[in-house]
Every structure is written in structure tokens, then in C-alpha cells.
mmCIF file of C-alpha atoms in Angstrom:
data_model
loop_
_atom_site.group_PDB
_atom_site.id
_atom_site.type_symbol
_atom_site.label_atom_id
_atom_site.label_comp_id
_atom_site.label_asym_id
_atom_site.label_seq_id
_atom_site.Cartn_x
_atom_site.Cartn_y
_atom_site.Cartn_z
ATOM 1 C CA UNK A 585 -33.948 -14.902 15.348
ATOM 2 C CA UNK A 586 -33.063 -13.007 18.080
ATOM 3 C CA UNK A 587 -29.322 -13.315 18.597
ATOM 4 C CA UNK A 588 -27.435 -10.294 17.782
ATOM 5 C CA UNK A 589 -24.079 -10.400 15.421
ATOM 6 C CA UNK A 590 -21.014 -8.481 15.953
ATOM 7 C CA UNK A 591 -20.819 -5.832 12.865
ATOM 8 C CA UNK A 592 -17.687 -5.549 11.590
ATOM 9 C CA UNK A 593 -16.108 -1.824 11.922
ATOM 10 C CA UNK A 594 -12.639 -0.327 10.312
ATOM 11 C CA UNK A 595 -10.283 0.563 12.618
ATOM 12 C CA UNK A 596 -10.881 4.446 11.299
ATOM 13 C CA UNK A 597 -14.509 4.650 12.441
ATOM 14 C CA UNK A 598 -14.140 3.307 16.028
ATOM 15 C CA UNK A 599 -11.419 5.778 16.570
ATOM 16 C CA UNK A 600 -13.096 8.557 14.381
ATOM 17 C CA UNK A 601 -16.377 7.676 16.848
ATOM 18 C CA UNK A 602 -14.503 6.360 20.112
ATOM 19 C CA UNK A 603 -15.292 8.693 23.017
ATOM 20 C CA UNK A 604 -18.686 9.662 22.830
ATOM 21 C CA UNK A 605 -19.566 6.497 24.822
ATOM 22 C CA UNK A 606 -21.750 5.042 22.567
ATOM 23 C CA UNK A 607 -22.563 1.530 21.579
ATOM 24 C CA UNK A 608 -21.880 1.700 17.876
ATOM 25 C CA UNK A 609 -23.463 -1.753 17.005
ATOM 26 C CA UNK A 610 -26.749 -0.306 18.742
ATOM 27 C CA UNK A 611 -26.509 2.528 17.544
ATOM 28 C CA UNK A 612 -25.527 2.010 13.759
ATOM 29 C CA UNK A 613 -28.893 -0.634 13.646
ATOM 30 C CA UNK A 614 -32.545 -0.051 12.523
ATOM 31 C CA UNK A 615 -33.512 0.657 16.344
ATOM 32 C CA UNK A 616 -36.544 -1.211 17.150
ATOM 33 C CA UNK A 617 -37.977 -1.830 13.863
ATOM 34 C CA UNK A 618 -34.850 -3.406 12.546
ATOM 35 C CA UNK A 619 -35.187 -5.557 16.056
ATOM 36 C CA UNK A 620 -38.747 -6.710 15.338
ATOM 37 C CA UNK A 621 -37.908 -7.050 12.077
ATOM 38 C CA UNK A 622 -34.637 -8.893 12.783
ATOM 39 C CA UNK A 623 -32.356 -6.880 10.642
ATOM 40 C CA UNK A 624 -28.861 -7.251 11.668
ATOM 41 C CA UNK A 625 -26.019 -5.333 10.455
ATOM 42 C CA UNK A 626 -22.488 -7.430 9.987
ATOM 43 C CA UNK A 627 -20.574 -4.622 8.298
ATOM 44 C CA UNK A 628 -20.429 -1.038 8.364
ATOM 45 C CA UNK A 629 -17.854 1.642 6.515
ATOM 46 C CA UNK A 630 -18.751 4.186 4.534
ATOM 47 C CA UNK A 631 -18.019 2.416 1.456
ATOM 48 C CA UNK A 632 -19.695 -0.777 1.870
ATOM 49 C CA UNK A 633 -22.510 -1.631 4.577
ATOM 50 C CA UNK A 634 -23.858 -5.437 4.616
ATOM 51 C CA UNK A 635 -26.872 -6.399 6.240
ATOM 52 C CA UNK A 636 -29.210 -9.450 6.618
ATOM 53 C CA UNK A 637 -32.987 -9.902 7.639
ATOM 54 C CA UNK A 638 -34.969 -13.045 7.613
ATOM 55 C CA UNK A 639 -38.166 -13.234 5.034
ATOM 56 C CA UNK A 640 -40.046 -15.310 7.921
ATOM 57 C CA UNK A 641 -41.764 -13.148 10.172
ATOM 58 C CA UNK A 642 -41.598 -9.787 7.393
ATOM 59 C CA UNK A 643 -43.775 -11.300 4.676
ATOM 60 C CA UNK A 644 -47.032 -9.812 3.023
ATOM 61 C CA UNK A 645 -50.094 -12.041 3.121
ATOM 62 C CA UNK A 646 -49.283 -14.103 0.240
ATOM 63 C CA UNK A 647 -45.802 -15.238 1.578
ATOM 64 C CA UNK A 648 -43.896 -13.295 -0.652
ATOM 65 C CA UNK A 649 -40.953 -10.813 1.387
ATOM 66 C CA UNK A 650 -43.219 -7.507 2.115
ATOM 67 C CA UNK A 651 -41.835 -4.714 0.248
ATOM 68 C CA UNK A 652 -41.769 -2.528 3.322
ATOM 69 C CA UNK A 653 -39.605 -5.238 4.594
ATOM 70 C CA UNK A 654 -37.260 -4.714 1.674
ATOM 71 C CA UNK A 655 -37.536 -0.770 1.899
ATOM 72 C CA UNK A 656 -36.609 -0.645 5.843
ATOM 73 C CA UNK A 657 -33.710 -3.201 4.944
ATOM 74 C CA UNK A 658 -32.636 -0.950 2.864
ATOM 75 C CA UNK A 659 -33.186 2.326 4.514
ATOM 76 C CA UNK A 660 -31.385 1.183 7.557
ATOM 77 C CA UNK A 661 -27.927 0.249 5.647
ATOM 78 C CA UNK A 662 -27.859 3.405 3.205
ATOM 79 C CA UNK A 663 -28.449 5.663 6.221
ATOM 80 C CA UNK A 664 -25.802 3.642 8.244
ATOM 81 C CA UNK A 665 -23.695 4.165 5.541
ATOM 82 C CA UNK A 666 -24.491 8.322 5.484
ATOM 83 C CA UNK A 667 -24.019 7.922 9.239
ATOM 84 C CA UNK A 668 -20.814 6.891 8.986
ATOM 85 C CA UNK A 669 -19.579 9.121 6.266
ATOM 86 C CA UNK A 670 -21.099 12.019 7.922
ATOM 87 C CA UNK A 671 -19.061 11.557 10.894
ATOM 88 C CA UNK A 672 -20.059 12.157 14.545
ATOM 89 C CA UNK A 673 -20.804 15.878 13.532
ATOM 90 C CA UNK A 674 -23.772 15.156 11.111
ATOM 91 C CA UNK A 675 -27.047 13.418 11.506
ATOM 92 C CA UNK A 676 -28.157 12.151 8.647
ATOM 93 C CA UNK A 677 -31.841 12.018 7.128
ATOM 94 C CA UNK A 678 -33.579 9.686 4.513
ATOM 95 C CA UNK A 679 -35.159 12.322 2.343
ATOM 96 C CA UNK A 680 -35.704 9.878 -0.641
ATOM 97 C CA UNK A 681 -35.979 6.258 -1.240
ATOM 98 C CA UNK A 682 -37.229 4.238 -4.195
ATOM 99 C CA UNK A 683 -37.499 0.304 -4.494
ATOM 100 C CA UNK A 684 -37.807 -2.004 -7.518
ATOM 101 C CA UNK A 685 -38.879 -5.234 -6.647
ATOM 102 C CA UNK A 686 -37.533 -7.492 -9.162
ATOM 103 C CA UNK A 687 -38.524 -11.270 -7.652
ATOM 104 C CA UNK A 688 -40.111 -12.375 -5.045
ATOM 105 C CA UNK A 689 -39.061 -14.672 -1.835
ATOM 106 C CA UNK A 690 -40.944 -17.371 0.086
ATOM 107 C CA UNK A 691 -37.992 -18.303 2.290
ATOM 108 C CA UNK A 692 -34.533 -18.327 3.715
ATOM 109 C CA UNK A 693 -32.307 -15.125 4.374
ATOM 110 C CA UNK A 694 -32.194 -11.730 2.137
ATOM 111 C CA UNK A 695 -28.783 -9.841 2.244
ATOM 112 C CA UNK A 696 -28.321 -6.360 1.337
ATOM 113 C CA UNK A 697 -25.348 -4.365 0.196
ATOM 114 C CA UNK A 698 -25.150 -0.648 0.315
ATOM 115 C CA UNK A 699 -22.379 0.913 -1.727
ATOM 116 C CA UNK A 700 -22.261 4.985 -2.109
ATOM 117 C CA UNK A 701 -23.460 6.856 -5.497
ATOM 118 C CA UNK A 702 -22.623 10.395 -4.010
ATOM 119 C CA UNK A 703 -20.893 11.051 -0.808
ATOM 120 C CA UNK A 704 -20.759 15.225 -0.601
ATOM 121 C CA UNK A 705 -21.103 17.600 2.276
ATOM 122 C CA UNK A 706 -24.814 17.875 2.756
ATOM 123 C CA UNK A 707 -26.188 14.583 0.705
ATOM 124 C CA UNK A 708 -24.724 11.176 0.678
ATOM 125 C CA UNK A 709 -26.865 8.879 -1.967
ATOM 126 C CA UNK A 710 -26.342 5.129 -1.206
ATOM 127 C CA UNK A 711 -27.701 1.846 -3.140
ATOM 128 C CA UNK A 712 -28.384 -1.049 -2.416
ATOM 129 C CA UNK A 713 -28.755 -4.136 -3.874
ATOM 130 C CA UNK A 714 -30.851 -7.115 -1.858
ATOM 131 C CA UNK A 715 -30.391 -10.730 -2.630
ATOM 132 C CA UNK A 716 -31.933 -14.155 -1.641
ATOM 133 C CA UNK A 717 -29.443 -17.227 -0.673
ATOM 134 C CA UNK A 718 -28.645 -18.207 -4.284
ATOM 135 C CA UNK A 719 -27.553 -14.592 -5.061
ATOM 136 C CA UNK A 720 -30.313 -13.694 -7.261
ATOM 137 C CA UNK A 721 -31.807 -9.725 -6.818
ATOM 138 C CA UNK A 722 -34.768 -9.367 -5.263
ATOM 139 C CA UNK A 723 -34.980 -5.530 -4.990
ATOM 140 C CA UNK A 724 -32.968 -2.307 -6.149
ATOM 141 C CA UNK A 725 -33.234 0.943 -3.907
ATOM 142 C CA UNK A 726 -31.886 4.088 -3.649
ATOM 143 C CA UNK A 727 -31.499 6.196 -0.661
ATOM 144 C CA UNK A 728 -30.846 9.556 -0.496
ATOM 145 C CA UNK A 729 -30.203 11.534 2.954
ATOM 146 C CA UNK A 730 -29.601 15.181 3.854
ATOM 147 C CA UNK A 731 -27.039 15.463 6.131
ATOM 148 C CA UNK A 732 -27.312 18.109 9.066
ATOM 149 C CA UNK A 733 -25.029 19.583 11.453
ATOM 150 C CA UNK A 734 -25.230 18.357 15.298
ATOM 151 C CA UNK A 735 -23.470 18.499 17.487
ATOM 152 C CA UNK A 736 -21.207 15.616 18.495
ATOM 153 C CA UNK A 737 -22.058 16.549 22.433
ATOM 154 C CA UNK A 738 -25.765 15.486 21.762
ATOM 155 C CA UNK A 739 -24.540 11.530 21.567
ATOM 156 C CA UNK A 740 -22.963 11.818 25.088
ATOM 157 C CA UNK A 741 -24.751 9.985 28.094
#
């Protein structure tokens, strides 16, 4: 816990995002929750983000994985994946998520895998699919996010 990975970017997005000055590790990551929480993203295109977070440290009092935990897991890689289809002129915004908690998990590493439903001008809908070590689902979501207009200025240092 603690060490950061590289995420893995296609050639397209660092030159679609290169410029702006902007560390795009940082600043395609769940921000300090995701730190505390020790989410780290290993690969990010708009068709397919990948993520991992620990279930030590982000479990509810029984020792099962908290299903917050799951839900800002998966937040953070649907939105990363609205991000990036946006481009640097949209922002986008969770304005729906749902979980289903299928099994629980004591232990180990959870991975989740964010693949789009709808990718359109002003929504991009993303799930993703969590998993323990031996590949079994622990939660569904959805995430849906509005995506607004900014302007690609307001990333600049």
C-alpha cells in the first residue's frame, strides 16, 4: 500500500491530452479518496479502464469489502473512462450509479473493469464489473455521467 503504478495510456490519449501540462496518472485517479483508499488505476482508454484496490484497510465492521469501497472503485474507473472519451473539452459528472453486491470478500486484492454501455455527446454510461483474486464477481455497477463543456484552458497551470 502506498506505492503508486504506472497506468497504462494509448498512444492517442497522451497526444489527444499532451500540452495542457498535466500529470495524467494524477489526474485520471480517485484524488485523495482513491489515495486513502489505495485505488490505483493500471489502464485507462476509453474502451477499457482497469483498476485495483486492496479489501484491507476499506472493509465494513464485519470484514467483509465495504460497499462504499466497491461504489468509489467503481465510480473512479467509469468516470475515468467518460474522462477520457470526453476529451480535454468536457468534464464529466457521475449523475447515477447503482451497485449489486453479489459476494462478499475478507481478503486479498479486488480488480475492476470498466467497459462503455453508451458513449454519446453529453452522457457516456460505463460498467463495471469487480472481481476478487480467483476471478469470481463481487459487485456489478453502473455509472452514468453528464458530460459538460469546459474549457480545455481551465487544466493549464
Amino acid at each position: 500500500m502506498g506505492e503508486r503504478s504506472t497506468t497504462r495510456f494509448p498512444q492517442e490519449i497522451l497526444d489527444q491530452w499532451a500540452g495542457l501540462g498535466l500529470d495524467l496518472p494524477a489526474f485520471f485517479s480517485a484524488g485523495h479518496l482513491g489515495e486513502r483508499m489505495s485505488v490505483q488505476v493500471t489502464e485507462a482508454a476509453p474502451e477499457r479502464i482497469v483498476g485495483t484496490m486492496p479489501v484491507e484497510g476499506n472493509t465494513q465492521p464485519y470484514g467483509l469489502l465495504h460497499g462504499g469501497a466497491s461504489a468509489v472503485l467503481a465510480e473512479t474507473l467509469g468516470s475515468v473512462g467518460a474522462m477520457l472519451h470526453g476529451g480535454p473539452t468536457k468534464l464529466a459528472v457521475g449523475v447515477d450509479l447503482n451497485c449489486t453486491h453479489h459476494r462478499g470478500a475478507r481478503s486479498g486484492m479486488v480488480t475492476g473493469v470498466a467497459t462503455p454501455v453508451h458513449r454519446g455527446r453529453s452522457t457516456a454510461t460505463y460498467e463495471i464489473v469487480i472481481t476478487d483474486e480467483q476471478d469470481k464477481r463481487v459487485c456489478t455497477a453502473r455509472l452514468t455521467c453528464m458530460l459538460r463543456d469546459v474549457d480545455a484552458d481551465a487544466y493549464r497551470a
